[in-house]
PDB file of C-alpha atoms in Angstrom:
ATOM      1  CA  MET A   1     208.220 265.439 115.097  1.00  0.00           C
ATOM      2  CA  ASN A   2     211.385 265.781 113.035  1.00  0.00           C
ATOM      3  CA  VAL A   3     211.401 263.212 110.225  1.00  0.00           C
ATOM      4  CA  HIS A   4     215.190 262.773 110.300  1.00  0.00           C
ATOM      5  CA  LEU A   5     215.194 261.929 114.013  1.00  0.00           C
ATOM      6  CA  LEU A   6     212.430 259.361 113.519  1.00  0.00           C
ATOM      7  CA  ILE A   7     214.333 257.669 110.679  1.00  0.00           C
ATOM      8  CA  LEU A   8     217.457 257.498 112.826  1.00  0.00           C
ATOM      9  CA  ALA A   9     215.436 256.082 115.730  1.00  0.00           C
ATOM     10  CA  ILE A  10     213.919 253.364 113.529  1.00  0.00           C
ATOM     11  CA  LEU A  11     217.383 252.379 112.276  1.00  0.00           C
ATOM     12  CA  ARG A  12     218.615 252.382 115.882  1.00  0.00           C
ATOM     13  CA  GLU A  13     215.763 250.043 116.861  1.00  0.00           C
ATOM     14  CA  ALA A  14     216.498 247.828 113.843  1.00  0.00           C
ATOM     15  CA  GLY A  15     220.122 247.543 114.927  1.00  0.00           C
ATOM     16  CA  ASP A  16     219.145 246.769 118.515  1.00  0.00           C
ATOM     17  CA  GLN A  17     216.758 244.057 117.292  1.00  0.00           C
ATOM     18  CA  GLY A  18     219.385 242.524 115.008  1.00  0.00           C
ATOM     19  CA  VAL A  19     217.511 243.203 111.763  1.00  0.00           C
ATOM     20  CA  ALA A  20     219.745 245.889 110.246  1.00  0.00           C
ATOM     21  CA  PRO A  21     220.518 246.741 107.482  1.00  0.00           C
ATOM     22  CA  MET A  22     217.188 247.537 105.850  1.00  0.00           C
ATOM     23  CA  LEU A  23     216.047 247.874 102.274  1.00  0.00           C
ATOM     24  CA  ARG A  24     214.646 251.289 101.384  1.00  0.00           C
ATOM     25  CA  THR A  25     211.079 249.990 101.048  1.00  0.00           C
ATOM     26  CA  THR A  26     211.335 248.209 104.392  1.00  0.00           C
ATOM     27  CA  LEU A  27     212.520 251.371 106.140  1.00  0.00           C
ATOM     28  CA  VAL A  28     209.716 253.470 104.630  1.00  0.00           C
ATOM     29  CA  LYS A  29     207.067 250.921 105.637  1.00  0.00           C
ATOM     30  CA  PHE A  30     208.278 250.792 109.245  1.00  0.00           C
ATOM     31  CA  PHE A  31     208.091 254.589 109.369  1.00  0.00           C
ATOM     32  CA  TYR A  32     204.498 254.256 108.148  1.00  0.00           C
ATOM     33  CA  LEU A  33     203.714 251.708 110.876  1.00  0.00           C
ATOM     34  CA  LEU A  34     205.143 254.093 113.464  1.00  0.00           C
ATOM     35  CA  ASP A  35     202.729 256.761 112.225  1.00  0.00           C
ATOM     36  CA  VAL A  36     199.830 254.269 112.335  1.00  0.00           C
ATOM     37  CA  TYR A  37     200.574 253.117 115.892  1.00  0.00           C
ATOM     38  CA  THR A  38     201.070 256.632 117.240  1.00  0.00           C
ATOM     39  CA  ALA A  39     197.841 257.701 115.531  1.00  0.00           C
ATOM     40  CA  GLU A  40     196.015 254.866 117.277  1.00  0.00           C
ATOM     41  CA  ASN A  41     197.434 256.113 120.556  1.00  0.00           C
ATOM     42  CA  SER A  42     196.573 259.779 119.889  1.00  0.00           C
ATOM     43  CA  ALA A  43     193.017 259.786 118.529  1.00  0.00           C
ATOM     44  CA  GLY A  44     194.095 259.673 114.886  1.00  0.00           C
ATOM     45  CA  THR A  45     197.121 262.001 115.004  1.00  0.00           C
ATOM     46  CA  PRO A  46     200.388 260.394 113.813  1.00  0.00           C
ATOM     47  CA  VAL A  47     203.740 261.346 115.292  1.00  0.00           C
ATOM     48  CA  SER A  48     204.964 262.880 112.032  1.00  0.00           C
ATOM     49  CA  ASP A  49     203.164 265.350 109.788  1.00  0.00           C
ATOM     50  CA  VAL A  50     204.316 263.826 106.494  1.00  0.00           C
ATOM     51  CA  GLU A  51     201.870 263.055 103.713  1.00  0.00           C
ATOM     52  CA  TRP A  52     201.254 259.411 102.899  1.00  0.00           C
ATOM     53  CA  ARG A  53     199.724 258.301  99.600  1.00  0.00           C
ATOM     54  CA  PHE A  54     198.505 254.987  98.257  1.00  0.00           C
ATOM     55  CA  LEU A  55     201.104 254.405  95.550  1.00  0.00           C
ATOM     56  CA  HIS A  56     203.045 251.450  94.218  1.00  0.00           C
ATOM     57  CA  PHE A  57     203.431 248.763  96.955  1.00  0.00           C
ATOM     58  CA  GLY A  58     200.900 250.544  99.198  1.00  0.00           C
ATOM     59  CA  PRO A  59     201.574 253.503 101.548  1.00  0.00           C
ATOM     60  CA  TYR A  60     204.410 255.796 100.462  1.00  0.00           C
ATOM     61  CA  SER A  61     205.747 259.202 101.491  1.00  0.00           C
ATOM     62  CA  TYR A  62     208.023 261.253  99.272  1.00  0.00           C
ATOM     63  CA  GLN A  63     209.007 263.312 102.338  1.00  0.00           C
ATOM     64  CA  VAL A  64     210.311 260.227 104.121  1.00  0.00           C
ATOM     65  CA  ALA A  65     212.130 259.054 100.987  1.00  0.00           C
ATOM     66  CA  ASP A  66     213.739 262.488 100.541  1.00  0.00           C
ATOM     67  CA  ALA A  67     214.781 262.558 104.195  1.00  0.00           C
ATOM     68  CA  ILE A  68     216.474 259.157 103.799  1.00  0.00           C
ATOM     69  CA  ASP A  69     218.440 260.532 100.834  1.00  0.00           C
ATOM     70  CA  GLU A  70     219.410 263.650 102.781  1.00  0.00           C
ATOM     71  CA  LEU A  71     220.712 261.619 105.723  1.00  0.00           C
ATOM     72  CA  SER A  72     222.610 259.365 103.340  1.00  0.00           C
ATOM     73  CA  ASN A  73     224.165 262.274 101.425  1.00  0.00           C
ATOM     74  CA  GLN A  74     225.232 263.859 104.706  1.00  0.00           C
ATOM     75  CA  GLY A  75     226.888 260.619 105.831  1.00  0.00           C
ATOM     76  CA  VAL A  76     224.626 260.379 108.876  1.00  0.00           C
ATOM     77  CA  ILE A  77     223.390 256.965 107.728  1.00  0.00           C
ATOM     78  CA  PHE A  78     225.312 254.498 105.597  1.00  0.00           C
ATOM     79  CA  ALA A  79     223.863 253.497 102.232  1.00  0.00           C
ATOM     80  CA  ASP A  80     225.364 250.276 100.912  1.00  0.00           C
ATOM     81  CA  HIS A  81     224.758 250.197  97.142  1.00  0.00           C
ATOM     82  CA  ARG A  82     224.696 246.712  95.630  1.00  0.00           C
ATOM     83  CA  LYS A  83     223.780 245.125  92.320  1.00  0.00           C
ATOM     84  CA  ALA A  84     221.221 242.356  92.057  1.00  0.00           C
ATOM     85  CA  GLU A  85     222.665 239.051  90.934  1.00  0.00           C
ATOM     86  CA  ALA A  86     220.089 238.779  88.160  1.00  0.00           C
ATOM     87  CA  GLY A  87     220.018 241.732  85.781  1.00  0.00           C
ATOM     88  CA  ASN A  88     221.402 245.231  86.282  1.00  0.00           C
ATOM     89  CA  LYS A  89     219.029 246.363  89.031  1.00  0.00           C
ATOM     90  CA  GLU A  90     220.700 248.135  91.943  1.00  0.00           C
ATOM     91  CA  PHE A  91     219.417 248.101  95.505  1.00  0.00           C
ATOM     92  CA  VAL A  92     220.495 249.905  98.657  1.00  0.00           C
ATOM     93  CA  LEU A  93     220.785 248.707 102.254  1.00  0.00           C
ATOM     94  CA  TYR A  94     220.604 251.331 105.011  1.00  0.00           C
ATOM     95  CA  HIS A  95     221.982 251.317 108.530  1.00  0.00           C
ATOM     96  CA  LEU A  96     223.379 253.782 111.026  1.00  0.00           C
ATOM     97  CA  ASN A  97     226.874 255.116 110.514  1.00  0.00           C
ATOM     98  CA  ASN A  98     229.099 253.527 113.162  1.00  0.00           C
ATOM     99  CA  ARG A  99     230.048 256.999 114.385  1.00  0.00           C
ATOM    100  CA  GLN A 100     226.458 258.186 114.553  1.00  0.00           C
ATOM    101  CA  ARG A 101     224.748 258.272 117.935  1.00  0.00           C
ATOM    102  CA  ALA A 102     220.983 258.091 117.574  1.00  0.00           C
ATOM    103  CA  GLY A 103     218.310 258.043 120.241  1.00  0.00           C
ATOM    104  CA  ASP A 104     215.788 255.244 120.315  1.00  0.00           C
ATOM    105  CA  LEU A 105     212.023 255.722 120.134  1.00  0.00           C
ATOM    106  CA  ARG A 106     211.580 255.973 123.895  1.00  0.00           C
ATOM    107  CA  GLN A 107     214.122 258.791 124.036  1.00  0.00           C
ATOM    108  CA  LEU A 108     212.024 260.644 121.460  1.00  0.00           C
ATOM    109  CA  GLY A 109     208.979 260.337 123.692  1.00  0.00           C
ATOM    110  CA  ILE A 110     207.318 257.429 121.892  1.00  0.00           C
ATOM    111  CA  PRO A 111     205.385 255.260 124.397  1.00  0.00           C
ATOM    112  CA  GLY A 112     206.978 251.957 125.323  1.00  0.00           C
ATOM    113  CA  THR A 113     203.915 250.025 124.140  1.00  0.00           C
ATOM    114  CA  ILE A 114     204.434 251.352 120.615  1.00  0.00           C
ATOM    115  CA  GLN A 115     208.150 250.608 120.735  1.00  0.00           C
ATOM    116  CA  THR A 116     207.322 247.036 121.766  1.00  0.00           C
ATOM    117  CA  ARG A 117     204.845 246.664 118.883  1.00  0.00           C
ATOM    118  CA  LEU A 118     207.422 247.905 116.411  1.00  0.00           C
ATOM    119  CA  HIS A 119     210.011 245.492 117.841  1.00  0.00           C
ATOM    120  CA  ALA A 120     207.583 242.616 117.273  1.00  0.00           C
ATOM    121  CA  ASP A 121     206.922 243.785 113.712  1.00  0.00           C
ATOM    122  CA  MET A 122     210.631 244.040 113.000  1.00  0.00           C
ATOM    123  CA  LYS A 123     211.247 240.487 114.160  1.00  0.00           C
ATOM    124  CA  ARG A 124     208.254 239.290 112.148  1.00  0.00           C
ATOM    125  CA  TYR A 125     208.592 241.277 108.916  1.00  0.00           C
ATOM    126  CA  ALA A 126     212.013 242.969 108.581  1.00  0.00           C
ATOM    127  CA  ARG A 127     213.430 239.954 106.736  1.00  0.00           C
ATOM    128  CA  ASP A 128     210.188 239.103 104.952  1.00  0.00           C
ATOM    129  CA  LEU A 129     209.325 242.019 102.669  1.00  0.00           C
ATOM    130  CA  PRO A 130     206.354 240.334 100.935  1.00  0.00           C
ATOM    131  CA  ARG A 131     204.671 239.742 104.328  1.00  0.00           C
ATOM    132  CA  LEU A 132     205.445 243.308 105.405  1.00  0.00           C
ATOM    133  CA  LEU A 133     203.856 244.686 102.237  1.00  0.00           C
ATOM    134  CA  ASN A 134     200.834 242.451 102.752  1.00  0.00           C
ATOM    135  CA  TYR A 135     200.479 243.659 106.352  1.00  0.00           C
ATOM    136  CA  VAL A 136     200.616 247.395 105.634  1.00  0.00           C
ATOM    137  CA  TYR A 137     198.440 246.980 102.535  1.00  0.00           C
ATOM    138  CA  PHE A 138     195.599 244.912 104.002  1.00  0.00           C
ATOM    139  CA  HIS A 139     195.783 245.301 107.787  1.00  0.00           C
ATOM    140  CA  THR A 140     196.262 249.017 108.554  1.00  0.00           C
ATOM    141  CA  ALA A 141     193.322 251.407 108.898  1.00  0.00           C
ATOM    142  CA  PRO A 142     194.500 254.195 106.522  1.00  0.00           C
ATOM    143  CA  MET A 143     194.572 251.682 103.641  1.00  0.00           C
ATOM    144  CA  PHE A 144     191.106 250.164 104.183  1.00  0.00           C
ATOM    145  CA  GLU A 145     189.119 252.596 102.047  1.00  0.00           C
ATOM    146  CA  ALA A 146     191.989 254.108 100.053  1.00  0.00           C
ATOM    147  CA  ARG A 147     192.275 253.999  96.281  1.00  0.00           C
ATOM    148  CA  PRO A 148     195.495 254.293  94.235  1.00  0.00           C
ATOM    149  CA  GLY A 149     196.719 257.894  94.354  1.00  0.00           C
ATOM    150  CA  ASP A 150     194.698 258.858  97.458  1.00  0.00           C
ATOM    151  CA  VAL A 151     196.216 260.758 100.378  1.00  0.00           C
ATOM    152  CA  LEU A 152     195.880 258.429 103.364  1.00  0.00           C
ATOM    153  CA  ASP A 153     193.650 259.432 106.274  1.00  0.00           C
ATOM    154  CA  PHE A 154     194.809 258.451 109.767  1.00  0.00           C
ATOM    155  CA  SER A 155     191.681 259.621 111.581  1.00  0.00           C
ATOM    156  CA  GLY A 156     190.332 256.071 111.540  1.00  0.00           C
ATOM    157  CA  CYS A 157     193.294 254.792 113.558  1.00  0.00           C
ATOM    158  CA  LEU A 158     191.616 254.162 116.880  1.00  0.00           C
ATOM    159  CA  LYS A 159     192.978 252.324 119.895  1.00  0.00           C
ATOM    160  CA  MET A 160     190.996 249.309 121.026  1.00  0.00           C
ATOM    161  CA  THR A 161     189.694 249.594 124.597  1.00  0.00           C
ATOM    162  CA  ILE A 162     188.580 246.942 127.053  1.00  0.00           C
ATOM    163  CA  GLU A 163     184.968 247.890 126.278  1.00  0.00           C
ATOM    164  CA  ASP A 164     185.506 246.765 122.681  1.00  0.00           C
ATOM    165  CA  VAL A 165     186.320 243.236 123.812  1.00  0.00           C
ATOM    166  CA  LYS A 166     183.322 241.010 124.436  1.00  0.00           C
ATOM    167  CA  PRO A 167     183.887 238.012 126.736  1.00  0.00           C
ATOM    168  CA  ILE A 168     183.125 234.593 125.316  1.00  0.00           C
ATOM    169  CA  GLU A 169     181.879 231.891 127.648  1.00  0.00           C
ATOM    170  CA  MET A 170     183.869 228.719 127.150  1.00  0.00           C
ATOM    171  CA  ASN A 171     182.773 225.180 127.924  1.00  0.00           C
ATOM    172  CA  LYS A 172     184.789 223.479 130.642  1.00  0.00           C
ATOM    173  CA  LEU A 173     187.192 220.808 129.415  1.00  0.00           C
ATOM    174  CA  ARG A 174     187.942 217.557 131.133  1.00  0.00           C
ATOM    175  CA  SER A 175     191.413 217.111 132.572  1.00  0.00           C
ATOM    176  CA  ARG A 176     192.180 214.362 130.064  1.00  0.00           C
ATOM    177  CA  ALA A 177     191.219 216.631 127.152  1.00  0.00           C
ATOM    178  CA  ILE A 178     193.364 219.460 128.556  1.00  0.00           C
ATOM    179  CA  LYS A 179     196.375 217.149 128.836  1.00  0.00           C
ATOM    180  CA  LYS A 180     195.875 215.891 125.292  1.00  0.00           C
ATOM    181  CA  THR A 181     195.587 219.451 123.957  1.00  0.00           C
ATOM    182  CA  ARG A 182     198.764 220.546 125.764  1.00  0.00           C
ATOM    183  CA  THR A 183     200.667 217.651 124.186  1.00  0.00           C
ATOM    184  CA  LYS A 184     199.476 218.669 120.706  1.00  0.00           C
ATOM    185  CA  LEU A 185     200.400 222.323 121.349  1.00  0.00           C
ATOM    186  CA  ARG A 186     203.935 221.362 122.401  1.00  0.00           C
ATOM    187  CA  LYS A 187     204.356 219.415 119.157  1.00  0.00           C
ATOM    188  CA  LEU A 188     203.047 222.350 117.109  1.00  0.00           C
ATOM    189  CA  ILE A 189     205.368 224.809 118.877  1.00  0.00           C
ATOM    190  CA  GLN A 190     208.346 222.515 118.310  1.00  0.00           C
ATOM    191  CA  ALA A 191     207.443 222.119 114.644  1.00  0.00           C
ATOM    192  CA  ARG A 192     207.121 225.903 114.248  1.00  0.00           C
ATOM    193  CA  LYS A 193     210.530 226.457 115.868  1.00  0.00           C
ATOM    194  CA  SER A 194     212.113 223.934 113.513  1.00  0.00           C
ATOM    195  CA  GLN A 195     210.465 225.630 110.530  1.00  0.00           C
ATOM    196  CA  GLU A 196     211.711 229.085 111.619  1.00  0.00           C
ATOM    197  CA  GLN A 197     215.245 227.749 111.948  1.00  0.00           C
ATOM    198  CA  ILE A 198     215.064 226.491 108.381  1.00  0.00           C
ATOM    199  CA  GLU A 199     213.541 229.701 106.999  1.00  0.00           C
ATOM    200  CA  GLN A 200     215.949 232.115 108.679  1.00  0.00           C
ATOM    201  CA  GLY A 201     219.051 233.319 106.917  1.00  0.00           C
ATOM    202  CA  PRO A 202     221.538 233.574 105.592  1.00  0.00           C
ATOM    203  CA  TYR A 203     220.837 237.261 104.926  1.00  0.00           C
ATOM    204  CA  ASP A 204     223.544 237.669 102.319  1.00  0.00           C
ATOM    205  CA  ASP A 205     223.765 239.309  98.898  1.00  0.00           C
ATOM    206  CA  THR A 206     221.700 236.517  97.342  1.00  0.00           C
ATOM    207  CA  TYR A 207     218.872 237.059  99.849  1.00  0.00           C
ATOM    208  CA  PHE A 208     218.716 240.846  99.491  1.00  0.00           C
ATOM    209  CA  SER A 209     219.188 240.559  95.738  1.00  0.00           C
ATOM    210  CA  SER A 210     216.070 238.403  95.467  1.00  0.00           C
ATOM    211  CA  LEU A 211     214.068 240.958  97.460  1.00  0.00           C
ATOM    212  CA  SER A 212     215.317 243.879  95.390  1.00  0.00           C
ATOM    213  CA  ILE A 213     212.588 243.245  92.819  1.00  0.00           C
ATOM    214  CA  LEU A 214     210.127 244.580  95.430  1.00  0.00           C
ATOM    215  CA  ASP A 215     212.345 247.505  96.372  1.00  0.00           C
ATOM    216  CA  GLY A 216     212.368 250.844  94.608  1.00  0.00           C
ATOM    217  CA  GLU A 217     210.626 254.135  94.149  1.00  0.00           C
ATOM    218  CA  SER A 218     206.866 254.193  94.112  1.00  0.00           C
ATOM    219  CA  LEU A 219     205.176 255.053  90.847  1.00  0.00           C
ATOM    220  CA  GLU A 220     202.667 257.818  90.340  1.00  0.00           C
ATOM    221  CA  THR A 221     199.118 256.686  89.615  1.00  0.00           C
ATOM    222  CA  GLY A 222     196.224 258.217  87.747  1.00  0.00           C
ATOM    223  CA  PHE A 223     197.614 258.191  84.200  1.00  0.00           C
ATOM    224  CA  ALA A 224     194.993 257.950  81.457  1.00  0.00           C
ATOM    225  CA  GLY A 225     195.250 256.946  77.840  1.00  0.00           C
ATOM    226  CA  ARG A 226     194.452 254.393  75.197  1.00  0.00           C
ATOM    227  CA  ALA A 227     196.259 251.252  74.235  1.00  0.00           C
ATOM    228  CA  LYS A 228     196.032 249.708  70.777  1.00  0.00           C
ATOM    229  CA  LEU A 229     196.443 245.965  70.627  1.00  0.00           C
ATOM    230  CA  SER A 230     197.051 244.013  67.479  1.00  0.00           C
ATOM    231  CA  VAL A 231     196.839 240.270  66.995  1.00  0.00           C
TER     232      VAL A 231
END
């Protein structure tokens, strides 16, 4: 499928989920997750035909990065260039141009189950780049056996079926134990909600500036040489 349309759809979904704008690295990683999830749904065939490699910060595609630049240069998406508060590093935030009408993933023929998974990932990781990098690096099939510089193989992306799930027989709990457990769960849920309220926002220049250290172009791997150290 057309890479440009998929990028626009991801940015559309990000806007709908209230997590736009996105750092460049974040946008690339969500494109990768879309390829992973569609590969799981299609016997190892991702929705795009771009090449992914294990480079700096995990999976990276130069084709996706180039397509982002093309859309930005054409004014189809808006690239907000900012400077990090510490040092001279510049970072870019991407979102749809207000005049740009983009279809969502469902309109491109992506199954609703995959759209829902991506929505959940956006809410979980879009504002937490370190966790997103950890997820794509350690918890996606193409990265399991990959080494730095390798082209990633999506053939191992397989969808779990009901046959893969083995039932576990549970011991019956007494009503008093059930009631006590429910009370503890309510307290845990309330504590988690309070923690999330503290952790969220504000997503201002200071926030994105601190994440910019993880944002940037991936580096080529495989260089060889000798280093001379002196004491």
